[in-house]
Structures are given as C-alpha cells and as structure tokens.
Amino acid sequence: MRIFTNPDQSGHNPRDEFYRGQRVPCFENPTRADHVLQALSAAGGAVAVPTHDSAAALAQVHAPRYLAFLQDAWRQWLALDAANANVQPFPSVWPVRTLRSDVEPANFIARLGLYSMDNGTPLAAGTWAAAKGGADAAASAAQALLAGERAAFCATRPPGHHAGPDFMGGYCFLNNAAVAAQALRLGGAQRVAVLDVDYHHGNGTQAIFYDRADVLFVSLHGDPLTEYPFYLGHANETGAGEGAGFNLNLPLPAGTGAAAWLDALEVACQCVAAHRADALVVSLGLDTFGGDPIGGFGLQQGEFARLGARLRRLGLPTAFVLEGGYASAELGHNACHVLEGFEAA
Ligand code: SP5
Ligand code: ZN
C-alpha cells in the first residue's frame, strides 16, 4: 500500500497546550508521524511524498476567509511584535450565541477566536505549511484510489477531523479526511463514505457534509456528554436537508471495551455498506488504544487488526487518514496492525 508522508509536518511544533489550567507539552507533536512512518516503512509500505495539490478540494470544504487567515496567521502574529516568534498565540474570546461571526475583527486575537472552537489548538510558525502538506497527502491518496489503487495511507499530522468549514480546533486546522472525500467526488466518485474511528467525534467532518447526500459520515466515539468535543456527536444528529439520513453517530461511554466497540464498528460498517459508496475514507484515530493518554477506550493490537480486516470486507477503495493517537511510541505498531489486518483479509 502506498504511504503518503507530509514533508512539512515537523514545522508544526508548538511547545505546549493548556491542561486543567496548566501548560503541558503538546500531546500532538512531530514524533507521532515519525513513529508511524518508521513502523509502516519497516513493514514494507511504499513511502511517497504527496503527488497532488489539494487547493481545489480545500476551496470546497473550507471557507475562503478561513483559508486566507490560516495561511497568513503567523505573519500577522509577528507583525504585532517581532518578539512573538517565541510566543504562542491563544484565543481568549469567541463569538458564541448572540455575538456576530460575520464581521472579521481587526484585532488579531479576536480574529483567532473567530476561527477557533477551543484554546487547545496552538499555532506555530510552520502550521500552514504542515496543514497544507497533510491536505496534499489526502488529495494524493484520493488520486491514487481514482487511478485504481485498492488503498492508500496518509501518515500525516496535524490531524484534521475537528476542523470545520471555517474553524480550527482539537489540534486540527485543515480537514484532511474531508479533502480526501471531496477530491474523490471531484475525480468522479458519485458517492463517498467517511468512517471516523477516532476516540473523539469528528465534528468538523460532520459539519462539512451535514447537508449533503453524496458524502455519508459515520462515527463511533466517546460520548460527547463527557468527552471532547462536547457540543456535537450525539446519536440524534442524522443530517439535514438533502443530507437527512446521511449522518450516523454511535457515541459510546468512556471506558467502553473491545467487545462493545467491535459491535458498534459492525453497525457502522453495515451503514457504510448500505450507502453503496464508490470509495471509503477512514479517519483513523488511534487514541482508542488502551494506553492512550487522552482517550478513554481500551482497544489493543488485536482489535486494530480486526478493524483493518473488517474494513477490507467492505470491498471499497480505501484512503486511511491518520487523526489522533497520542501514545507515540506505540502509535506506529498500532497503525501497522490496522494495515496488516486490512492487507491480510
Ligand atoms: C484529533 C484529536 O484526537 N483531537 C483531540 C483533541 C482533544 N483536546 C482536548 C484534550 C484534553 C485532554 N484531556 C485529557 C483527559 C484525560 N483523562
Ligand atoms: Zn481524537
């Protein structure tokens, strides 16, 4: 299977994030992609740099003013004060209910709040290049499938599934899975399914496709009543307008073990099969691993192999996109187990 890297991933390297009022080193860091790449290439994956530009798909899944902001944000931050090169900007105010989000403020931190869903998604000097490189990897995986390859894997970071039409959040900036799905549509796929197995609900992907019937979104994740992203991911979110019936959420309580998780996976896969899609995009979060520092499920290597094998049985051209997973040292092995399960089935 072709493994697309993101040559610019390590430029997104913010120092720390907030955790219970303290600053702690970022869970989402460059070592993650290094571990995944090392393990997948050791297992015989054909490593390749991105071959396609994601610009056309990006313009259809994200708002122009959000893309313009993200691309220029670090320059704007430095323009406030050259000493900001060593300072992380964080939003501190957000346009919640009753406040206006249609007017872009002139103040940089206010603009950062407008385009963020949380204060847990730090920007760095290389954020745009890294996010764009990941989106290009996703577009390249889509092209590989359109050219007839059975599957492709994007070993990229930062992740993408929390990034919505016009906001960043949950360590995500550009929605790689949505880019892959949209690139498949642009390349002629009539129907696409996105299956999100990250521990956290893929609120951004859901939002991007919520009123569309051509892209099905199915997710199994920690119950948002207690788990990030908290404000989306409930079972009664089923799609709107043309997209009614094309969104399926399977929230599971924190602490859910392998058996119940595999049962939910079966429900999710049957929904994907019923969509009669031309291609599948898997938002592959590995923070469902029992040893993950921020996820609350207990999956082990065997379940990752079973996940891969079950996905294979769907019989669809499949693009895997790495999302979360923060047990860095084990991340590569867990990714390998998914792909070995897929390739052995
Ligand atoms: C892509 C992805 O997995 N994003 C996750 C973003 C989660 N951000 C909030 C992290 C808060 C950490 N909470 C730790 C709870 C430990 N019990
Ligand atoms: Zn996650």
mmCIF file of C-alpha atoms and ligand atoms in Angstrom:
data_model
loop_
_atom_site.group_PDB
_atom_site.id
_atom_site.type_symbol
_atom_site.label_atom_id
_atom_site.label_comp_id
_atom_site.label_asym_id
_atom_site.label_seq_id
_atom_site.Cartn_x
_atom_site.Cartn_y
_atom_site.Cartn_z
ATOM 1 C CA MET A 1 0.000 0.000 0.000
ATOM 2 C CA ARG A 2 1.227 3.485 -0.791
ATOM 3 C CA ILE A 3 2.017 5.557 2.312
ATOM 4 C CA PHE A 4 1.864 9.303 1.736
ATOM 5 C CA THR A 5 4.065 11.383 4.017
ATOM 6 C CA ASN A 6 3.855 15.057 4.793
ATOM 7 C CA PRO A 7 7.341 16.512 4.293
ATOM 8 C CA ASP A 8 6.350 19.661 6.196
ATOM 9 C CA GLN A 9 4.733 18.040 9.240
ATOM 10 C CA SER A 10 7.566 18.765 11.681
ATOM 11 C CA GLY A 11 7.247 22.536 11.124
ATOM 12 C CA HIS A 12 4.049 22.435 13.156
ATOM 13 C CA ASN A 13 5.701 22.111 16.541
ATOM 14 C CA PRO A 14 4.042 24.299 19.168
ATOM 15 C CA ARG A 15 5.562 23.933 22.646
ATOM 16 C CA ASP A 16 2.594 23.424 24.904
ATOM 17 C CA GLU A 17 -1.143 23.384 25.396
ATOM 18 C CA PHE A 18 -3.455 24.071 28.325
ATOM 19 C CA TYR A 19 -4.487 21.173 30.509
ATOM 20 C CA ARG A 20 -6.515 21.816 33.660
ATOM 21 C CA GLY A 21 -5.200 25.360 33.909
ATOM 22 C CA GLN A 22 -1.549 24.428 33.421
ATOM 23 C CA ARG A 23 0.596 24.447 30.324
ATOM 24 C CA VAL A 24 1.738 20.947 29.406
ATOM 25 C CA PRO A 25 3.819 19.759 26.409
ATOM 26 C CA CYS A 26 1.649 19.209 23.340
ATOM 27 C CA PHE A 27 0.238 15.699 23.079
ATOM 28 C CA GLU A 28 0.044 16.217 19.313
ATOM 29 C CA ASN A 29 3.711 16.520 18.271
ATOM 30 C CA PRO A 30 6.054 15.649 15.362
ATOM 31 C CA THR A 31 7.253 12.374 16.913
ATOM 32 C CA ARG A 32 3.817 10.903 16.174
ATOM 33 C CA ALA A 33 4.217 10.971 12.409
ATOM 34 C CA ASP A 34 7.846 9.857 12.707
ATOM 35 C CA HIS A 35 6.825 6.735 14.625
ATOM 36 C CA VAL A 36 4.036 5.867 12.206
ATOM 37 C CA LEU A 37 6.224 6.366 9.175
ATOM 38 C CA GLN A 38 9.084 4.367 10.617
ATOM 39 C CA ALA A 39 6.840 1.423 11.501
ATOM 40 C CA LEU A 40 4.944 1.401 8.212
ATOM 41 C CA SER A 41 8.081 1.612 6.091
ATOM 42 C CA ALA A 42 9.756 -1.113 8.173
ATOM 43 C CA ALA A 43 6.679 -3.243 7.419
ATOM 44 C CA GLY A 44 7.213 -2.742 3.687
ATOM 45 C CA GLY A 45 4.940 0.211 2.899
ATOM 46 C CA ALA A 46 5.808 2.151 -0.254
ATOM 47 C CA VAL A 47 6.553 5.614 1.117
ATOM 48 C CA ALA A 48 5.820 8.551 -1.200
ATOM 49 C CA VAL A 49 5.641 12.323 -0.940
ATOM 50 C CA PRO A 50 2.342 13.970 -1.945
ATOM 51 C CA THR A 51 1.741 13.989 -5.678
ATOM 52 C CA HIS A 52 -1.275 16.285 -5.891
ATOM 53 C CA ASP A 53 -2.285 19.772 -4.814
ATOM 54 C CA SER A 54 -5.307 19.902 -2.518
ATOM 55 C CA ALA A 55 -6.246 23.504 -3.436
ATOM 56 C CA ALA A 56 -9.413 22.687 -5.396
ATOM 57 C CA ALA A 57 -10.818 20.345 -2.740
ATOM 58 C CA LEU A 58 -9.768 22.699 0.074
ATOM 59 C CA ALA A 59 -11.689 25.561 -1.529
ATOM 60 C CA GLN A 60 -14.818 23.400 -1.443
ATOM 61 C CA VAL A 61 -14.590 22.214 2.154
ATOM 62 C CA HIS A 62 -13.305 25.373 3.871
ATOM 63 C CA ALA A 63 -14.438 28.999 3.698
ATOM 64 C CA PRO A 64 -12.200 31.371 1.709
ATOM 65 C CA ARG A 65 -11.760 33.818 4.607
ATOM 66 C CA TYR A 66 -10.724 30.989 6.954
ATOM 67 C CA LEU A 67 -8.129 29.684 4.480
ATOM 68 C CA ALA A 68 -6.836 33.222 3.957
ATOM 69 C CA PHE A 69 -6.498 33.743 7.712
ATOM 70 C CA LEU A 70 -4.786 30.431 8.387
ATOM 71 C CA GLN A 71 -2.285 30.914 5.591
ATOM 72 C CA ASP A 72 -1.298 34.372 6.847
ATOM 73 C CA ALA A 73 -1.850 33.993 10.610
ATOM 74 C CA TRP A 74 1.766 33.590 11.754
ATOM 75 C CA ARG A 75 2.891 36.616 9.724
ATOM 76 C CA GLN A 76 0.102 38.668 11.310
ATOM 77 C CA TRP A 77 1.137 37.487 14.785
ATOM 78 C CA LEU A 78 4.766 38.534 14.169
ATOM 79 C CA ALA A 79 3.591 41.854 12.731
ATOM 80 C CA LEU A 80 2.160 42.697 16.169
ATOM 81 C CA ASP A 81 5.593 42.235 17.790
ATOM 82 C CA ALA A 82 8.711 40.579 16.398
ATOM 83 C CA ALA A 83 9.286 39.010 19.839
ATOM 84 C CA ASN A 84 6.158 36.925 19.215
ATOM 85 C CA ALA A 85 8.373 34.486 17.318
ATOM 86 C CA ASN A 86 8.879 32.726 20.661
ATOM 87 C CA VAL A 87 5.337 33.176 21.965
ATOM 88 C CA GLN A 88 2.296 31.018 21.245
ATOM 89 C CA PRO A 89 -0.880 32.918 20.414
ATOM 90 C CA PHE A 90 -4.060 31.608 22.075
ATOM 91 C CA PRO A 91 -7.593 32.858 21.503
ATOM 92 C CA SER A 92 -9.298 34.326 24.544
ATOM 93 C CA VAL A 93 -12.727 35.366 23.242
ATOM 94 C CA TRP A 94 -15.179 33.588 20.950
ATOM 95 C CA PRO A 95 -18.358 34.639 19.101
ATOM 96 C CA VAL A 96 -20.793 32.392 20.970
ATOM 97 C CA ARG A 97 -24.609 32.798 20.775
ATOM 98 C CA THR A 98 -25.826 36.403 20.245
ATOM 99 C CA LEU A 99 -22.359 37.589 19.108
ATOM 100 C CA ARG A 100 -21.582 38.216 15.438
ATOM 101 C CA SER A 101 -19.293 36.000 13.419
ATOM 102 C CA ASP A 102 -19.951 37.672 10.064
ATOM 103 C CA VAL A 103 -17.678 40.663 10.739
ATOM 104 C CA GLU A 104 -13.978 39.834 10.844
ATOM 105 C CA PRO A 105 -12.396 41.841 13.694
ATOM 106 C CA ALA A 106 -9.246 43.899 13.062
ATOM 107 C CA ASN A 107 -7.760 42.636 16.345
ATOM 108 C CA PHE A 108 -5.606 39.526 15.782
ATOM 109 C CA ILE A 109 -6.581 37.629 18.941
ATOM 110 C CA ALA A 110 -10.254 38.342 18.253
ATOM 111 C CA ARG A 111 -9.791 37.011 14.729
ATOM 112 C CA LEU A 112 -8.088 33.924 16.146
ATOM 113 C CA GLY A 113 -11.142 33.365 18.372
ATOM 114 C CA LEU A 114 -13.494 33.815 15.423
ATOM 115 C CA TYR A 115 -11.703 30.992 13.599
ATOM 116 C CA SER A 116 -11.199 28.629 16.595
ATOM 117 C CA MET A 117 -13.529 26.345 18.538
ATOM 118 C CA ASP A 118 -11.182 25.989 21.540
ATOM 119 C CA ASN A 119 -7.955 27.230 23.110
ATOM 120 C CA GLY A 120 -6.358 23.820 22.676
ATOM 121 C CA THR A 121 -5.099 24.175 19.118
ATOM 122 C CA PRO A 122 -1.884 26.169 19.230
ATOM 123 C CA LEU A 123 -0.431 27.771 16.114
ATOM 124 C CA ALA A 124 3.267 27.744 15.245
ATOM 125 C CA ALA A 125 5.474 29.203 12.539
ATOM 126 C CA GLY A 126 5.095 26.162 10.297
ATOM 127 C CA THR A 127 1.421 25.432 10.903
ATOM 128 C CA TRP A 128 0.110 26.450 7.495
ATOM 129 C CA ALA A 129 2.780 24.539 5.554
ATOM 130 C CA ALA A 130 2.255 21.444 7.704
ATOM 131 C CA ALA A 131 -1.532 21.578 7.417
ATOM 132 C CA LYS A 132 -1.323 22.148 3.660
ATOM 133 C CA GLY A 133 1.152 19.278 3.267
ATOM 134 C CA GLY A 134 -1.309 16.994 5.064
ATOM 135 C CA ALA A 135 -4.173 18.121 2.862
ATOM 136 C CA ASP A 136 -1.976 17.452 -0.192
ATOM 137 C CA ALA A 137 -1.291 13.947 1.147
ATOM 138 C CA ALA A 138 -5.051 13.408 1.477
ATOM 139 C CA ALA A 139 -5.679 14.685 -2.071
ATOM 140 C CA SER A 140 -2.885 12.394 -3.284
ATOM 141 C CA ALA A 141 -4.427 9.369 -1.580
ATOM 142 C CA ALA A 142 -7.728 10.200 -3.287
ATOM 143 C CA GLN A 143 -5.970 10.360 -6.662
ATOM 144 C CA ALA A 144 -4.293 7.009 -6.011
ATOM 145 C CA LEU A 145 -7.731 5.441 -5.485
ATOM 146 C CA LEU A 146 -9.138 7.164 -8.575
ATOM 147 C CA ALA A 147 -6.209 5.690 -10.517
ATOM 148 C CA GLY A 148 -7.260 2.220 -9.401
ATOM 149 C CA GLU A 149 -5.190 1.525 -6.285
ATOM 150 C CA ARG A 150 -7.001 -0.527 -3.641
ATOM 151 C CA ALA A 151 -5.876 1.581 -0.673
ATOM 152 C CA ALA A 152 -3.568 4.368 0.458
ATOM 153 C CA PHE A 153 -2.482 5.660 3.842
ATOM 154 C CA CYS A 154 -1.742 9.261 4.860
ATOM 155 C CA ALA A 155 0.869 9.225 7.627
ATOM 156 C CA THR A 156 0.368 12.875 8.341
ATOM 157 C CA ARG A 157 -0.172 15.396 11.097
ATOM 158 C CA PRO A 158 -1.597 17.736 12.335
ATOM 159 C CA PRO A 159 -4.878 15.814 12.327
ATOM 160 C CA GLY A 160 -7.968 17.222 10.636
ATOM 161 C CA HIS A 161 -11.350 15.885 11.709
ATOM 162 C CA HIS A 162 -12.201 18.617 14.239
ATOM 163 C CA ALA A 163 -11.544 21.408 11.702
ATOM 164 C CA GLY A 164 -14.867 22.674 10.355
ATOM 165 C CA PRO A 165 -15.785 24.824 7.370
ATOM 166 C CA ASP A 166 -14.329 27.957 8.976
ATOM 167 C CA PHE A 167 -12.624 26.985 12.207
ATOM 168 C CA MET A 168 -9.697 25.119 13.724
ATOM 169 C CA GLY A 169 -9.942 23.042 16.900
ATOM 170 C CA GLY A 170 -8.865 19.849 18.636
ATOM 171 C CA TYR A 171 -5.284 20.107 17.231
ATOM 172 C CA CYS A 172 -6.784 20.311 13.697
ATOM 173 C CA PHE A 173 -6.513 23.055 11.045
ATOM 174 C CA LEU A 174 -7.438 21.632 7.638
ATOM 175 C CA ASN A 175 -9.824 18.702 7.414
ATOM 176 C CA ASN A 176 -7.741 16.062 5.624
ATOM 177 C CA ALA A 177 -10.486 13.430 5.539
ATOM 178 C CA ALA A 178 -12.948 15.927 4.066
ATOM 179 C CA VAL A 179 -10.323 16.908 1.488
ATOM 180 C CA ALA A 180 -9.894 13.257 0.513
ATOM 181 C CA ALA A 181 -13.664 12.764 0.223
ATOM 182 C CA GLN A 182 -14.118 15.950 -1.789
ATOM 183 C CA ALA A 183 -11.175 15.110 -4.063
ATOM 184 C CA LEU A 184 -12.774 11.723 -4.723
ATOM 185 C CA ARG A 185 -16.021 13.470 -5.659
ATOM 186 C CA LEU A 186 -14.151 15.926 -7.904
ATOM 187 C CA GLY A 187 -12.423 12.987 -9.566
ATOM 188 C CA GLY A 188 -15.704 11.288 -10.443
ATOM 189 C CA ALA A 189 -16.751 9.189 -7.447
ATOM 190 C CA GLN A 190 -20.532 9.554 -7.159
ATOM 191 C CA ARG A 191 -20.867 8.550 -3.512
ATOM 192 C CA VAL A 192 -18.236 8.556 -0.788
ATOM 193 C CA ALA A 193 -18.388 7.314 2.793
ATOM 194 C CA VAL A 194 -16.279 8.695 5.630
ATOM 195 C CA LEU A 195 -15.885 6.370 8.613
ATOM 196 C CA ASP A 196 -14.374 8.069 11.654
ATOM 197 C CA VAL A 197 -12.974 5.766 14.324
ATOM 198 C CA ASP A 198 -11.004 8.351 16.323
ATOM 199 C CA TYR A 199 -11.840 8.412 20.043
ATOM 200 C CA HIS A 200 -13.241 11.917 19.579
ATOM 201 C CA HIS A 201 -16.236 12.758 17.420
ATOM 202 C CA GLY A 202 -15.254 14.235 14.044
ATOM 203 C CA ASN A 203 -17.350 17.356 14.452
ATOM 204 C CA GLY A 204 -15.618 19.167 11.603
ATOM 205 C CA THR A 205 -16.194 16.422 9.056
ATOM 206 C CA GLN A 206 -19.804 16.050 10.169
ATOM 207 C CA ALA A 207 -20.385 19.789 9.810
ATOM 208 C CA ILE A 208 -18.789 19.960 6.358
ATOM 209 C CA PHE A 209 -21.035 17.220 4.936
ATOM 210 C CA TYR A 210 -24.112 17.545 7.152
ATOM 211 C CA ASP A 211 -26.487 18.730 4.430
ATOM 212 C CA ARG A 212 -25.066 16.535 1.646
ATOM 213 C CA ALA A 213 -26.324 13.144 0.483
ATOM 214 C CA ASP A 214 -23.236 12.375 -1.607
ATOM 215 C CA VAL A 215 -20.872 12.012 1.356
ATOM 216 C CA LEU A 216 -22.021 9.767 4.202
ATOM 217 C CA PHE A 217 -20.453 10.427 7.600
ATOM 218 C CA VAL A 218 -20.378 7.632 10.200
ATOM 219 C CA SER A 219 -18.551 7.924 13.508
ATOM 220 C CA LEU A 220 -18.004 5.866 16.644
ATOM 221 C CA HIS A 221 -16.567 7.868 19.503
ATOM 222 C CA GLY A 222 -16.601 8.733 23.191
ATOM 223 C CA ASP A 223 -19.966 10.144 24.273
ATOM 224 C CA PRO A 224 -19.816 13.941 23.867
ATOM 225 C CA LEU A 225 -21.728 14.364 27.122
ATOM 226 C CA THR A 226 -18.396 13.684 28.824
ATOM 227 C CA GLU A 227 -15.761 13.690 26.059
ATOM 228 C CA TYR A 228 -14.270 16.318 23.754
ATOM 229 C CA PRO A 229 -15.638 17.950 21.523
ATOM 230 C CA PHE A 230 -18.677 18.012 23.886
ATOM 231 C CA TYR A 231 -21.005 20.059 21.691
ATOM 232 C CA LEU A 232 -21.552 17.657 18.786
ATOM 233 C CA GLY A 233 -21.595 13.916 18.169
ATOM 234 C CA HIS A 234 -24.945 12.837 19.643
ATOM 235 C CA ALA A 235 -26.983 9.976 18.202
ATOM 236 C CA ASN A 236 -29.860 12.227 17.152
ATOM 237 C CA GLU A 237 -27.702 14.151 14.651
ATOM 238 C CA THR A 238 -28.769 12.420 11.447
ATOM 239 C CA GLY A 239 -28.176 15.023 8.721
ATOM 240 C CA ALA A 240 -30.192 17.949 7.377
ATOM 241 C CA GLY A 241 -31.941 18.874 4.119
ATOM 242 C CA GLU A 242 -30.616 16.749 1.274
ATOM 243 C CA GLY A 243 -28.247 15.173 3.793
ATOM 244 C CA ALA A 244 -31.039 13.871 6.045
ATOM 245 C CA GLY A 245 -30.253 10.242 6.822
ATOM 246 C CA PHE A 246 -26.605 10.532 5.731
ATOM 247 C CA ASN A 247 -25.035 11.086 9.153
ATOM 248 C CA LEU A 248 -24.698 8.374 11.787
ATOM 249 C CA ASN A 249 -23.218 8.897 15.244
ATOM 250 C CA LEU A 250 -22.537 5.976 17.557
ATOM 251 C CA PRO A 251 -21.464 7.526 20.876
ATOM 252 C CA LEU A 252 -20.066 5.082 23.424
ATOM 253 C CA PRO A 253 -19.388 5.714 27.109
ATOM 254 C CA ALA A 254 -15.800 6.345 28.217
ATOM 255 C CA GLY A 255 -14.464 3.026 29.458
ATOM 256 C CA THR A 256 -16.045 1.043 26.620
ATOM 257 C CA GLY A 257 -14.036 -2.109 25.974
ATOM 258 C CA ALA A 258 -13.245 -4.133 22.892
ATOM 259 C CA ALA A 259 -16.432 -6.196 22.600
ATOM 260 C CA ALA A 260 -18.876 -3.270 22.667
ATOM 261 C CA TRP A 261 -16.596 -1.222 20.412
ATOM 262 C CA LEU A 262 -16.476 -4.019 17.815
ATOM 263 C CA ASP A 263 -20.296 -4.286 17.970
ATOM 264 C CA ALA A 264 -20.558 -0.565 17.181
ATOM 265 C CA LEU A 265 -17.999 -0.973 14.384
ATOM 266 C CA GLU A 266 -20.249 -3.622 12.848
ATOM 267 C CA VAL A 267 -23.236 -1.238 12.913
ATOM 268 C CA ALA A 268 -21.069 1.471 11.358
ATOM 269 C CA CYS A 269 -19.801 -0.846 8.604
ATOM 270 C CA GLN A 270 -23.294 -2.017 7.731
ATOM 271 C CA CYS A 271 -24.344 1.621 7.368
ATOM 272 C CA VAL A 272 -21.341 2.262 5.089
ATOM 273 C CA ALA A 273 -22.198 -0.816 3.017
ATOM 274 C CA ALA A 274 -25.818 0.331 2.606
ATOM 275 C CA HIS A 275 -24.630 3.661 1.155
ATOM 276 C CA ARG A 276 -23.217 1.797 -1.887
ATOM 277 C CA ALA A 277 -20.275 4.181 -1.967
ATOM 278 C CA ASP A 278 -17.614 4.219 -4.674
ATOM 279 C CA ALA A 279 -14.879 4.860 -2.133
ATOM 280 C CA LEU A 280 -14.222 4.967 1.608
ATOM 281 C CA VAL A 281 -12.218 7.463 3.645
ATOM 282 C CA VAL A 282 -11.226 6.266 7.124
ATOM 283 C CA SER A 283 -10.461 8.897 9.748
ATOM 284 C CA LEU A 284 -8.037 6.659 11.581
ATOM 285 C CA GLY A 285 -7.619 7.942 15.103
ATOM 286 C CA LEU A 286 -5.580 5.572 17.240
ATOM 287 C CA ASP A 287 -6.468 7.284 20.517
ATOM 288 C CA THR A 288 -8.898 4.388 21.138
ATOM 289 C CA PHE A 289 -5.803 2.425 22.272
ATOM 290 C CA GLY A 290 -5.866 1.301 25.903
ATOM 291 C CA GLY A 291 -2.541 3.028 26.523
ATOM 292 C CA ASP A 292 -3.552 6.391 25.085
ATOM 293 C CA PRO A 293 -3.011 9.314 27.475
ATOM 294 C CA ILE A 294 -6.174 11.196 26.483
ATOM 295 C CA GLY A 295 -8.585 8.591 25.039
ATOM 296 C CA GLY A 296 -10.929 6.519 27.198
ATOM 297 C CA PHE A 297 -11.420 3.230 25.303
ATOM 298 C CA GLY A 298 -9.399 0.075 25.835
ATOM 299 C CA LEU A 299 -8.510 -1.247 22.397
ATOM 300 C CA GLN A 300 -5.409 -3.418 21.958
ATOM 301 C CA GLN A 301 -3.393 -4.618 18.961
ATOM 302 C CA GLY A 302 -5.829 -7.429 18.185
ATOM 303 C CA GLU A 303 -8.717 -5.001 17.822
ATOM 304 C CA PHE A 304 -6.712 -2.826 15.454
ATOM 305 C CA ALA A 305 -6.082 -5.848 13.238
ATOM 306 C CA ARG A 306 -9.784 -6.729 13.371
ATOM 307 C CA LEU A 307 -10.646 -3.154 12.414
ATOM 308 C CA GLY A 308 -8.428 -3.454 9.342
ATOM 309 C CA ALA A 309 -9.885 -6.830 8.392
ATOM 310 C CA ARG A 310 -13.472 -5.573 8.752
ATOM 311 C CA LEU A 311 -12.749 -2.524 6.619
ATOM 312 C CA ARG A 312 -11.258 -4.759 3.933
ATOM 313 C CA ARG A 313 -14.503 -6.728 3.770
ATOM 314 C CA LEU A 314 -16.373 -3.575 2.719
ATOM 315 C CA GLY A 315 -14.641 -4.107 -0.627
ATOM 316 C CA LEU A 316 -14.115 -0.399 -1.323
ATOM 317 C CA PRO A 317 -11.133 1.629 -2.481
ATOM 318 C CA THR A 318 -9.977 2.947 0.896
ATOM 319 C CA ALA A 319 -7.999 6.021 1.922
ATOM 320 C CA PHE A 320 -6.745 5.949 5.519
ATOM 321 C CA VAL A 321 -6.056 9.330 7.066
ATOM 322 C CA LEU A 322 -4.260 9.495 10.410
ATOM 323 C CA GLU A 323 -6.161 11.534 13.004
ATOM 324 C CA GLY A 324 -5.432 11.319 16.757
ATOM 325 C CA GLY A 325 -3.430 8.848 18.832
ATOM 326 C CA TYR A 326 -1.023 10.092 21.478
ATOM 327 C CA ALA A 327 0.759 7.013 22.807
ATOM 328 C CA SER A 328 3.569 7.997 20.444
ATOM 329 C CA ALA A 329 5.882 5.030 20.944
ATOM 330 C CA GLU A 330 3.082 2.531 20.253
ATOM 331 C CA LEU A 331 1.429 4.564 17.511
ATOM 332 C CA GLY A 332 3.420 3.006 14.675
ATOM 333 C CA HIS A 333 2.700 -0.531 15.819
ATOM 334 C CA ASN A 334 -0.995 0.206 16.180
ATOM 335 C CA ALA A 335 -1.147 1.696 12.672
ATOM 336 C CA CYS A 336 0.705 -1.373 11.350
ATOM 337 C CA HIS A 337 -1.839 -3.691 12.940
ATOM 338 C CA VAL A 338 -4.689 -1.882 11.162
ATOM 339 C CA LEU A 339 -2.926 -2.147 7.801
ATOM 340 C CA GLU A 340 -1.825 -5.740 8.351
ATOM 341 C CA GLY A 341 -5.412 -6.656 9.212
ATOM 342 C CA PHE A 342 -6.552 -4.896 6.052
ATOM 343 C CA GLU A 343 -3.956 -6.472 3.770
ATOM 344 C CA ALA A 344 -4.251 -9.990 5.203
ATOM 345 C CA ALA A 345 -8.041 -10.146 4.936
HETATM 346 C C1 SP5 B 1 -7.571 14.773 16.710
HETATM 347 C C2 SP5 B 1 -7.803 14.606 18.184
HETATM 348 O O1 SP5 B 1 -7.703 13.495 18.677
HETATM 349 N N1 SP5 B 1 -8.045 15.707 18.890
HETATM 350 C C3 SP5 B 1 -8.306 15.629 20.279
HETATM 351 C C4 SP5 B 1 -8.412 16.969 20.907
HETATM 352 C C5 SP5 B 1 -8.600 16.839 22.371
HETATM 353 N N2 SP5 B 1 -8.354 18.063 23.016
HETATM 354 C C6 SP5 B 1 -8.637 18.081 24.424
HETATM 355 C C7 SP5 B 1 -7.587 17.333 25.188
HETATM 356 C C8 SP5 B 1 -7.921 17.346 26.639
HETATM 357 C C9 SP5 B 1 -7.152 16.280 27.359
HETATM 358 N N3 SP5 B 1 -7.991 15.657 28.314
HETATM 359 C C10 SP5 B 1 -7.326 14.570 28.976
HETATM 360 C C11 SP5 B 1 -8.270 13.754 29.812
HETATM 361 C C12 SP5 B 1 -7.517 12.636 30.453
HETATM 362 N N4 SP5 B 1 -8.380 11.826 31.237
HETATM 363 ZN ZN ZN B 2 -9.027 12.029 18.946
#
